[in-house]
Short mmCIF file of C-alpha atoms in Angstrom, two decimals:
data_model
loop_
_atom_site.label_atom_id
_atom_site.label_comp_id
_atom_site.label_asym_id
_atom_site.label_seq_id
_atom_site.Cartn_x
_atom_site.Cartn_y
_atom_site.Cartn_z
CA MET A 1 40.93 -4.84 206.89
CA LEU A 2 43.69 -2.47 207.73
CA ARG A 3 43.43 -0.68 204.30
CA SER A 4 39.56 -0.45 204.78
CA THR A 5 40.10 1.18 208.07
CA ARG A 6 42.53 3.72 206.62
CA HIS A 7 40.27 4.64 203.75
CA LEU A 8 37.44 5.18 206.27
CA GLU A 9 39.47 7.34 208.38
CA ARG A 10 40.44 9.53 205.38
CA PHE A 11 36.82 9.64 204.45
CA LEU A 12 36.04 10.80 208.08
CA LEU A 13 38.73 13.34 208.11
CA ALA A 14 37.63 14.89 204.81
CA GLY A 15 33.99 14.74 205.90
CA MET A 16 34.76 16.65 209.09
CA LEU A 17 36.76 19.46 207.35
CA LEU A 18 33.98 19.89 204.61
CA VAL A 19 31.43 20.18 207.39
CA LEU A 20 33.33 22.90 209.32
CA VAL A 21 33.76 24.90 205.99
CA TRP A 22 30.16 24.32 204.95
CA LEU A 23 28.60 25.36 208.49
CA PRO A 24 28.82 29.30 208.19
CA MET A 25 27.76 29.44 204.43
CA PRO A 26 24.11 29.02 204.73
CA LEU A 27 23.60 32.11 207.05
CA GLY A 28 25.66 30.54 209.75
CA SER A 29 23.46 27.51 209.49
CA ASN A 30 20.89 29.51 211.52
CA ARG A 31 17.91 27.96 209.52
CA GLU A 32 15.87 24.90 210.26
CA TRP A 33 16.84 23.08 207.20
CA ALA A 34 20.54 23.71 207.77
CA VAL A 35 20.25 22.69 211.31
CA GLY A 36 18.71 19.34 210.18
CA LEU A 37 21.47 18.89 207.60
CA PHE A 38 24.18 19.41 210.29
CA ILE A 39 22.36 17.01 212.67
CA LEU A 40 22.14 14.45 209.75
CA LEU A 41 25.87 14.74 208.63
CA MET A 42 27.29 14.50 212.34
CA GLY A 43 25.09 11.43 212.77
CA GLY A 44 26.30 9.83 209.67
CA LEU A 45 29.95 10.61 210.36
CA GLY A 46 29.49 9.49 214.08
CA CYS A 47 28.06 6.20 212.84
CA ALA A 48 30.88 5.53 210.45
CA TRP A 49 33.50 6.24 213.11
CA ALA A 50 31.72 3.81 215.36
CA ILE A 51 31.68 1.20 212.75
CA GLY A 52 35.50 1.78 212.08
CA GLN A 53 36.18 1.43 215.94
CA ILE A 54 34.17 -1.82 216.13
CA TYR A 55 35.85 -3.50 213.01
CA GLY A 56 39.19 -1.72 212.99
CA GLY A 57 39.96 -1.87 216.63
CA ALA A 58 40.84 1.18 218.65
CA GLU A 59 44.18 2.81 217.99
CA ARG A 60 46.82 2.88 220.76
CA GLY A 61 49.02 5.79 221.72
CA PRO A 62 48.27 9.54 221.68
CA GLN A 63 44.72 9.11 220.61
CA ASN A 64 43.75 6.96 223.57
CA LYS A 65 45.62 9.57 225.91
CA ALA A 66 43.74 12.48 224.37
CA MET A 67 40.37 10.59 224.41
CA LYS A 68 40.82 9.62 228.10
CA THR A 69 41.48 13.31 228.92
CA ALA A 70 38.38 14.39 226.83
CA LEU A 71 35.97 11.95 228.26
CA PRO A 72 35.19 14.04 231.34
CA LEU A 73 34.43 17.05 229.12
CA LEU A 74 32.44 14.95 226.92
CA ALA A 75 30.37 13.83 229.94
CA LEU A 76 29.78 17.43 230.91
CA LEU A 77 28.30 18.12 227.48
CA LEU A 78 26.26 14.88 227.54
CA LEU A 79 25.01 15.81 231.00
CA THR A 80 23.64 19.18 229.71
CA GLN A 81 21.91 17.20 226.77
CA ALA A 82 20.42 14.83 229.50
CA TRP A 83 18.82 17.71 231.31
CA VAL A 84 17.43 18.97 227.90
CA ALA A 85 15.97 15.65 227.29
CA VAL A 86 14.29 15.64 230.82
CA GLN A 87 12.87 19.11 230.09
CA TRP A 88 11.36 17.76 226.81
CA LEU A 89 10.00 14.52 228.10
CA ALA A 90 8.70 15.84 231.32
CA GLY A 91 6.95 18.84 229.71
CA LEU A 92 9.24 21.37 231.63
CA THR A 93 9.52 23.50 228.51
CA VAL A 94 6.88 26.14 227.11
CA ASP A 95 8.23 25.30 223.48
CA ILE A 96 8.44 21.48 223.08
CA GLY A 97 9.49 21.72 219.47
CA SER A 98 12.34 24.06 220.00
CA THR A 99 13.57 22.02 222.94
CA PHE A 100 13.62 18.85 220.91
CA GLN A 101 15.60 20.50 218.27
CA HIS A 102 18.05 22.05 220.70
CA LEU A 103 18.45 18.49 222.19
CA MET A 104 19.26 17.03 218.70
CA LEU A 105 21.65 19.95 218.02
CA GLY A 106 23.32 19.46 221.30
CA LEU A 107 23.95 15.87 220.60
CA ALA A 108 25.41 16.79 217.20
CA TYR A 109 27.94 19.14 219.11
CA CYS A 110 28.86 16.07 221.34
CA LEU A 111 29.65 14.05 218.25
CA LEU A 112 31.57 16.84 216.84
CA PHE A 113 33.68 17.10 219.97
CA LEU A 114 34.22 13.34 220.16
CA LEU A 115 35.20 13.19 216.42
CA VAL A 116 37.71 15.94 216.50
CA ILE A 117 39.46 14.32 219.46
CA ALA A 118 39.42 10.95 217.84
CA LEU A 119 40.62 11.92 214.39
CA PHE A 120 42.93 15.00 214.88
CA HIS A 121 45.25 13.56 217.45
CA THR A 122 48.68 13.94 215.51
CA ARG A 123 50.37 17.13 214.71
CA LYS A 124 49.88 16.70 210.98
CA ARG A 125 46.20 16.30 211.34
CA LEU A 126 45.91 19.15 213.84
CA ASN A 127 47.73 21.48 211.43
CA LEU A 128 45.17 20.39 208.90
CA LEU A 129 42.29 21.14 211.18
CA LEU A 130 43.83 24.53 211.99
CA GLY A 131 44.64 25.35 208.52
CA THR A 132 40.95 24.54 207.41
CA LEU A 133 39.60 26.98 209.96
CA VAL A 134 41.84 29.72 208.90
CA VAL A 135 41.08 28.99 205.29
CA SER A 136 37.16 29.03 206.10
CA GLY A 137 37.69 32.28 208.06
CA THR A 138 39.62 33.86 205.19
CA LEU A 139 37.03 32.99 202.74
CA GLN A 140 34.34 34.51 204.90
CA ALA A 141 36.43 37.58 205.60
CA PHE A 142 37.21 38.07 201.68
CA PHE A 143 33.58 37.51 200.64
CA GLY A 144 32.34 39.96 203.39
CA ALA A 145 34.87 42.63 202.57
CA PHE A 146 34.35 42.28 198.78
CA MET A 147 30.55 42.55 198.97
CA THR A 148 30.80 45.74 201.07
CA LEU A 149 33.59 47.45 199.06
CA SER A 150 31.94 46.52 195.73
CA ASP A 151 28.48 47.76 196.89
CA VAL A 152 26.92 44.38 195.72
CA GLU A 153 25.84 43.52 199.23
CA TRP A 154 24.76 40.02 198.66
CA LEU A 155 24.63 36.99 200.91
CA LEU A 156 25.41 33.61 199.51
CA ALA A 157 22.14 33.19 197.76
CA GLY A 158 20.34 36.62 197.78
CA PRO A 159 20.70 40.35 198.45
CA LYS A 160 21.15 41.59 202.00
CA ASP A 161 18.28 43.39 203.69
CA SER A 162 20.21 44.62 206.73
CA TYR A 163 23.51 45.71 207.95
CA ILE A 164 24.28 47.46 204.59
CA GLY A 165 27.78 48.88 204.60
CA ASP A 166 28.94 46.26 207.11
CA ALA A 167 30.76 43.09 206.24
CA THR A 168 28.69 40.06 207.16
CA GLY A 169 30.18 37.34 204.96
CA THR A 170 27.48 34.68 204.57
CA PHE A 171 26.01 35.41 208.00
CA VAL A 172 22.95 37.77 208.40
CA ASN A 173 24.25 39.57 211.35
CA ARG A 174 27.82 41.43 211.45
CA ASN A 175 28.26 40.37 215.12
CA HIS A 176 28.05 36.67 214.02
CA LEU A 177 30.73 37.07 211.41
CA ALA A 178 32.90 38.92 213.93
CA GLY A 179 32.37 36.09 216.33
CA TYR A 180 33.42 33.64 213.76
CA LEU A 181 36.44 35.57 212.71
CA GLU A 182 37.53 36.08 216.42
CA MET A 183 37.95 32.24 216.55
CA THR A 184 39.54 31.63 213.22
CA LEU A 185 41.92 34.60 213.72
CA ALA A 186 42.90 33.04 217.08
CA CYS A 187 43.52 29.76 215.33
CA GLY A 188 45.66 31.37 212.71
CA ILE A 189 47.72 33.27 215.35
CA GLY A 190 48.14 29.92 217.16
CA LEU A 191 49.37 28.12 214.16
CA LEU A 192 51.83 30.87 213.43
CA LEU A 193 53.26 30.72 216.72
CA ALA A 194 53.33 26.96 216.78
CA LEU A 195 55.33 26.58 213.60
CA ARG A 196 58.22 28.64 215.01
CA ASP A 197 61.45 27.05 215.67
CA ASP A 198 63.75 27.16 218.80
CA ARG A 199 66.62 28.98 217.01
CA PRO A 200 67.94 32.00 219.01
CA PHE A 201 66.45 35.27 218.15
CA SER A 202 67.74 37.25 215.04
CA TRP A 203 66.48 39.73 212.84
CA ALA A 204 66.97 37.53 209.80
CA ASN A 205 64.66 34.89 211.47
CA LEU A 206 61.93 37.26 212.31
CA VAL A 207 62.06 38.64 208.63
CA GLU A 208 61.75 34.97 207.51
CA LEU A 209 58.78 34.37 209.78
CA LEU A 210 56.92 37.23 208.58
CA MET A 211 57.90 37.34 204.89
CA GLY A 212 59.10 33.82 204.07
CA PRO A 213 57.03 30.49 203.64
CA LYS A 214 54.57 31.54 206.29
CA ALA A 215 53.71 34.75 204.50
CA ARG A 216 50.48 33.27 203.04
CA LEU A 217 49.42 32.60 206.69
CA ARG A 218 50.14 36.24 207.62
CA LEU A 219 48.24 37.42 204.56
CA ALA A 220 45.21 35.40 205.76
CA LEU A 221 45.50 37.19 209.20
CA VAL A 222 45.64 40.59 207.50
CA VAL A 223 42.37 39.76 205.38
CA MET A 224 40.44 38.44 208.48
CA VAL A 225 41.54 41.59 210.54
CA ILE A 226 40.41 43.96 207.75
CA ALA A 227 36.99 42.02 207.61
CA LEU A 228 36.64 42.22 211.39
CA VAL A 229 37.04 45.84 211.42
CA MET A 230 34.76 46.20 208.44
CA THR A 231 31.95 44.43 210.43
CA HIS A 232 32.00 47.54 212.83
CA SER A 233 31.10 45.12 215.48
CA ARG A 234 32.01 46.97 218.72
CA MET A 235 32.29 44.12 221.12
CA GLY A 236 33.61 41.69 218.31
CA ASN A 237 36.61 43.95 217.91
CA ILE A 238 36.94 44.67 221.60
CA ALA A 239 36.89 40.88 222.36
CA PHE A 240 39.33 40.01 219.73
CA PHE A 241 41.99 42.65 220.73
CA ALA A 242 41.34 42.25 224.47
CA SER A 243 41.95 38.47 224.35
CA LEU A 244 45.08 39.13 222.01
CA LEU A 245 46.49 41.34 224.52
CA LEU A 246 45.61 39.21 227.56
CA VAL A 247 46.90 35.89 226.29
CA GLY A 248 49.67 37.47 224.37
CA SER A 249 50.92 39.17 227.46
CA LEU A 250 50.74 36.07 229.39
CA PHE A 251 52.53 34.01 226.46
CA VAL A 252 55.50 36.67 226.47
CA VAL A 253 55.92 36.53 230.26
CA LEU A 254 55.97 32.74 230.37
CA GLU A 255 58.35 32.05 227.61
CA LYS A 256 61.64 33.81 228.80
CA GLU A 257 63.95 32.19 226.21
CA ASN A 258 62.31 33.87 223.18
CA ARG A 259 60.51 36.72 224.81
CA LEU A 260 61.83 39.30 222.45
CA ARG A 261 60.91 37.47 219.22
CA ASN A 262 57.37 36.56 220.45
CA GLY A 263 56.88 40.13 221.60
CA LEU A 264 57.83 41.42 218.23
CA ILE A 265 55.54 38.78 216.41
CA LEU A 266 52.58 39.75 218.50
CA THR A 267 53.20 43.56 218.25
CA SER A 268 53.55 43.12 214.47
CA ILE A 269 50.08 41.67 214.34
CA ILE A 270 48.69 44.65 216.29
CA LEU A 271 50.62 47.44 214.69
CA ILE A 272 50.77 46.29 211.08
CA ASP A 273 47.16 44.66 210.82
CA VAL A 274 45.26 47.46 212.92
CA LEU A 275 47.15 50.69 212.83
CA VAL A 276 48.39 50.43 209.24
CA VAL A 277 46.07 48.14 207.16
CA SER A 278 42.67 48.46 208.90
CA GLN A 279 43.08 52.36 209.04
CA TYR A 280 41.88 52.25 205.33
CA PHE A 281 39.00 49.92 205.80
CA GLY A 282 36.64 51.43 208.35
CA LEU A 283 38.56 51.77 211.62
CA GLU A 284 37.39 55.28 211.96
CA ARG A 285 33.91 54.37 211.56
CA LEU A 286 34.22 51.62 214.11
CA LYS A 287 35.75 54.04 216.67
CA ASP A 288 32.80 56.45 216.03
CA ARG A 289 30.33 53.82 216.67
CA VAL A 290 31.83 52.86 219.84
CA LEU A 291 32.03 56.49 221.18
CA SER A 292 28.48 57.22 220.07
CA THR A 293 26.93 54.40 222.08
CA ARG A 294 24.38 55.64 224.47
CA LEU A 295 22.75 53.11 226.88
CA ASN A 296 20.60 55.85 228.60
CA ASP A 297 18.79 59.01 227.47
CA VAL A 298 20.76 62.29 227.85
CA VAL A 299 18.64 64.71 229.93
CA VAL A 300 19.43 68.40 230.16
CA ASN A 301 17.10 70.64 232.31
CA GLY A 302 14.35 68.09 232.29
CA GLU A 303 14.37 67.49 228.61
CA VAL A 304 15.59 64.58 226.54
CA VAL A 305 18.33 65.88 224.15
CA GLN A 306 19.68 62.55 223.09
CA GLN A 307 17.67 59.29 223.08
CA ALA A 308 19.44 56.11 223.93
CA ASN A 309 20.45 54.22 220.72
CA GLU A 310 21.09 50.91 222.51
CA VAL A 311 18.30 48.77 224.04
CA ARG A 312 20.19 45.49 224.67
CA ASP A 313 20.92 46.32 228.38
CA ASP A 314 16.99 46.77 228.63
CA VAL A 315 16.41 43.44 227.27
CA PHE A 316 18.88 41.92 229.99
CA SER A 317 17.02 43.71 232.75
CA TYR A 318 13.45 42.46 231.40
CA ALA A 319 14.86 38.80 230.89
CA LEU A 320 15.87 38.54 234.58
CA PRO A 321 12.34 37.81 235.98
CA LEU A 322 12.28 34.79 233.68
CA LEU A 323 15.42 33.60 235.49
CA ARG A 324 14.06 34.38 238.84
CA GLU A 325 10.78 32.58 237.89
CA ARG A 326 12.52 29.13 237.34
CA PRO A 327 16.20 29.47 238.38
CA LEU A 328 16.89 25.79 238.80
CA MET A 329 14.98 24.01 235.85
CA GLY A 330 14.87 26.86 233.49
CA GLN A 331 12.00 27.67 230.96
CA GLY A 332 13.06 25.14 228.47
CA ALA A 333 16.00 25.00 225.81
CA GLY A 334 15.08 27.14 222.87
CA SER A 335 12.03 28.93 224.66
CA PHE A 336 13.39 32.47 225.01
CA GLU A 337 11.41 33.66 222.08
CA ALA A 338 8.20 32.20 223.32
CA VAL A 339 8.51 33.31 226.99
CA PHE A 340 10.04 36.83 226.72
CA PRO A 341 7.11 38.70 225.30
CA ARG A 342 5.37 38.44 228.71
CA TYR A 343 7.90 40.75 230.31
CA PRO A 344 9.30 43.53 228.18
CA GLY A 345 7.99 47.07 228.83
CA GLU A 346 6.83 49.84 226.36
CA ASP A 347 10.47 50.93 225.60
CA ILE A 348 10.89 47.46 223.79
CA ARG A 349 9.30 48.05 220.52
CA ILE A 350 10.83 45.41 218.22
CA HIS A 351 10.76 41.57 218.45
CA PHE A 352 13.64 39.84 220.28
CA ASP A 353 14.16 36.08 219.63
CA HIS A 354 17.37 36.03 221.74
CA ALA A 355 18.48 37.78 224.80
CA HIS A 356 21.74 39.15 223.13
CA ASN A 357 23.60 37.88 226.22
CA ASP A 358 24.44 34.30 225.87
CA TYR A 359 24.87 33.70 229.67
CA ILE A 360 21.39 35.24 230.43
CA GLN A 361 19.75 33.16 227.74
CA PHE A 362 21.45 29.90 228.74
CA ALA A 363 20.57 30.64 232.51
CA VAL A 364 16.89 31.39 231.45
CA GLU A 365 16.44 28.38 229.18
CA PHE A 366 18.65 25.63 230.67
CA GLY A 367 18.37 26.69 234.45
CA LEU A 368 21.27 26.06 236.81
CA LEU A 369 20.95 22.31 236.24
CA GLY A 370 21.70 22.58 232.45
CA SER A 371 23.94 25.73 232.51
CA LEU A 372 26.51 24.56 234.98
CA PRO A 373 27.81 21.55 233.16
CA LEU A 374 28.16 23.80 229.99
CA ALA A 375 30.19 26.41 232.03
CA ALA A 376 32.39 23.68 233.56
CA PHE A 377 33.10 22.40 230.03
CA ILE A 378 34.17 25.73 228.79
CA LEU A 379 36.29 26.44 231.79
CA ALA A 380 37.83 22.95 231.60
CA ALA A 381 38.87 23.52 227.91
CA LEU A 382 40.23 26.87 228.78
CA TRP A 383 42.33 25.34 231.51
CA TYR A 384 43.67 22.73 229.07
CA ALA A 385 44.55 25.56 226.66
CA LEU A 386 46.42 27.42 229.39
CA ARG A 387 48.12 24.39 230.48
CA ALA A 388 49.61 23.87 226.91
CA LEU A 389 50.56 27.75 227.05
CA TRP A 390 52.94 27.14 230.01
CA ARG A 391 54.37 23.84 228.89
CA ARG A 392 57.97 24.78 228.05
CA GLU A 393 58.99 21.51 226.51
CA SER A 394 56.87 21.79 223.35
CA VAL A 395 56.78 25.04 221.08
CA TYR A 396 54.21 23.30 219.09
CA ARG A 397 51.87 22.92 221.93
CA ARG A 398 52.31 26.40 223.35
CA GLY A 399 51.35 27.90 219.95
CA VAL A 400 48.17 25.72 219.64
CA GLY A 401 47.33 26.37 223.28
CA PHE A 402 47.79 30.15 222.57
CA GLY A 403 45.28 29.99 219.75
CA ALA A 404 42.83 27.89 221.71
CA ALA A 405 42.77 30.13 224.75
CA MET A 406 42.58 33.27 222.74
CA GLY A 407 39.62 31.92 220.77
CA ILE A 408 37.74 30.88 223.93
CA ILE A 409 38.43 34.04 225.86
CA ALA A 410 37.26 36.27 222.85
CA LEU A 411 34.05 34.51 222.49
CA LEU A 412 33.43 34.64 226.21
CA ILE A 413 33.83 38.29 226.27
CA HIS A 414 31.73 38.70 223.03
CA SER A 415 28.85 36.54 224.64
CA SER A 416 28.22 39.19 227.21
CA THR A 417 26.56 41.39 224.64
CA ASP A 418 25.33 39.02 221.80
CA PHE A 419 24.11 35.46 220.92
CA ASN A 420 26.92 33.98 219.02
CA LEU A 421 26.34 30.64 220.93
CA GLN A 422 22.88 30.51 219.32
CA ILE A 423 24.14 30.36 215.92
CA PRO A 424 25.16 26.79 215.03
CA ALA A 425 28.15 27.65 213.01
CA ASN A 426 29.78 29.64 215.85
CA ALA A 427 28.77 27.22 218.61
CA ALA A 428 30.12 24.25 216.68
CA THR A 429 33.40 26.18 215.91
CA LEU A 430 33.81 26.81 219.58
CA VAL A 431 33.19 23.17 220.35
CA VAL A 432 36.06 22.56 217.84
CA VAL A 433 38.35 25.08 219.44
CA CYS A 434 37.69 23.52 222.83
CA ALA A 435 38.65 20.06 221.34
CA ILE A 436 41.90 21.73 220.07
CA ALA A 437 42.55 22.90 223.55
CA VAL A 438 42.11 19.51 224.99
CA LEU A 439 44.46 17.96 222.28
CA ALA A 440 47.10 20.67 222.94
CA GLY A 441 46.93 20.43 226.75
CA SER A 442 46.59 16.65 227.14
CA GLN A 443 49.78 14.64 227.99
CA ALA A 444 50.97 12.28 225.27
CA ALA A 445 54.29 10.39 225.28
CA PRO A 446 56.30 10.89 222.06
CA ARG A 447 56.84 7.76 220.06
CA LYS A 448 60.29 6.30 219.61
CA HIS A 449 62.06 7.26 216.51
CA ALA A 450 62.75 4.60 213.94
CA GLU A 451 66.18 3.85 212.72
CA HIS A 452 65.65 5.67 209.35
CA PRO A 453 63.87 8.91 210.09
CA GLY A 454 62.22 11.22 207.71
CA ARG A 455 63.43 14.56 206.80
CA ASP A 456 61.81 16.08 209.89
CA GLY A 457 63.21 13.45 212.16
CA SER A 458 59.77 11.54 212.53
CA PRO A 459 59.72 7.96 211.65
CA ARG A 460 58.86 7.11 208.01
CA GLY A 461 55.31 6.07 207.48
CA HIS A 462 54.17 7.53 210.76
CA GLU A 463 52.60 10.75 211.99
CA ARG A 464 54.24 12.85 214.74
CA PRO A 465 52.40 12.92 217.91
CA LEU A 466 51.96 16.32 219.25
CA ASP A 467 54.88 16.12 221.77
CA ALA A 468 57.47 14.73 219.07
CA PRO A 469 60.36 17.15 219.00
CA ARG A 470 61.29 18.91 215.80
CA LEU A 471 64.54 17.29 214.87
CA PRO A 472 67.01 18.62 212.22
CA PRO A 473 67.52 16.59 209.02
CA GLN A 474 69.76 13.59 209.37
CA PRO A 475 73.01 13.49 207.51
CA ALA A 476 73.13 10.82 204.66
CA GLN A 477 74.93 7.61 205.63
CA PRO A 478 78.22 7.01 203.51
#
């Protein structure tokens, strides 16, 4: 029975990682068949995990501690899905089919959060999860940059018909690749900081960190930053660097012992990746696009000399009456495309299926009853990430908390001007980042070491819990 349980757990681990790599590939899973496949896969993995829990018994130790911490957050997610179910069953939505699809998708996100907490509760497994997200982000970045630089301009299964000259990876929209890279870059930076040691600062140690065994991770970060710049996504790049500066400054201030080394690491990411590498991959075009943004017409002597080239702010204002119409109950999950055409003025000449502002869209569709639990879920996860960031007893937890906090803050900033959370691949990745924040910030007592520890000081045949200290190799017994 024990062997069968271990085989099932390995299957679940592999299945979860494959799902995370697969999600962005079919156009960000923003197609009905891809959404259905994701729901089916999560349902199958969830059933397999439940069977393992019934016949194998719940594991004691760090997993149960993390699960206990995660249950209130899972309840918040389920509360939102319960409200969507009420909208669907009571006919409170104007688009019943879309609301039902959002209900199933929301339940899949709940299962994803639960399985990440249940399966990736040790340091080795959490490293594997973070590494998989970094690999997936690097593949997306390399594919997007290569397609743009080679002028092939294809998506995964066909040629691009929009955003020519911009890196989009396997996403349709450059902003959605930018949103995905914000989170995978944050995970990579967090992993880089988590794998530091506590040795006193020296230039030799810094060179080893940047050019030694972790060079592949640094190279992956460089590739992702290049692709992020090549998306020419204004808010995507602003969100990434704002979150890096904000969380990085907090990280350097809180950790007094290694303040110089941590500051140099974060400075190297900004200077080397942006000012040196990205200078040759579209940084100037991105700057011009930011500076040329016009939200309103430029009028001189009563004549319009330059027309506004950005209409998203008009969409925001036209969507507000939808919110005032049903502020408490909402129009129905997934119904924005159906209800918005009633309100836009003559200056909106194209079709908008999303509000290009996740906060407005969630408020319009879910109402306060459905939106508040989601907001509480995100803020609670961010609190756990920041809690890990200021825990001085664990270098590893601080690094992982850094990555989780940065990823959450970056997407929160980006969501003010785009709809990343309406794209299943990005929404699912944010759920995973929130689960990582809970794993990093939850209290877990380290296990006692066995009499004959392994090379890293951990007991042989056991995986180290997140709080286990990194011990030096033990000398051989005579």
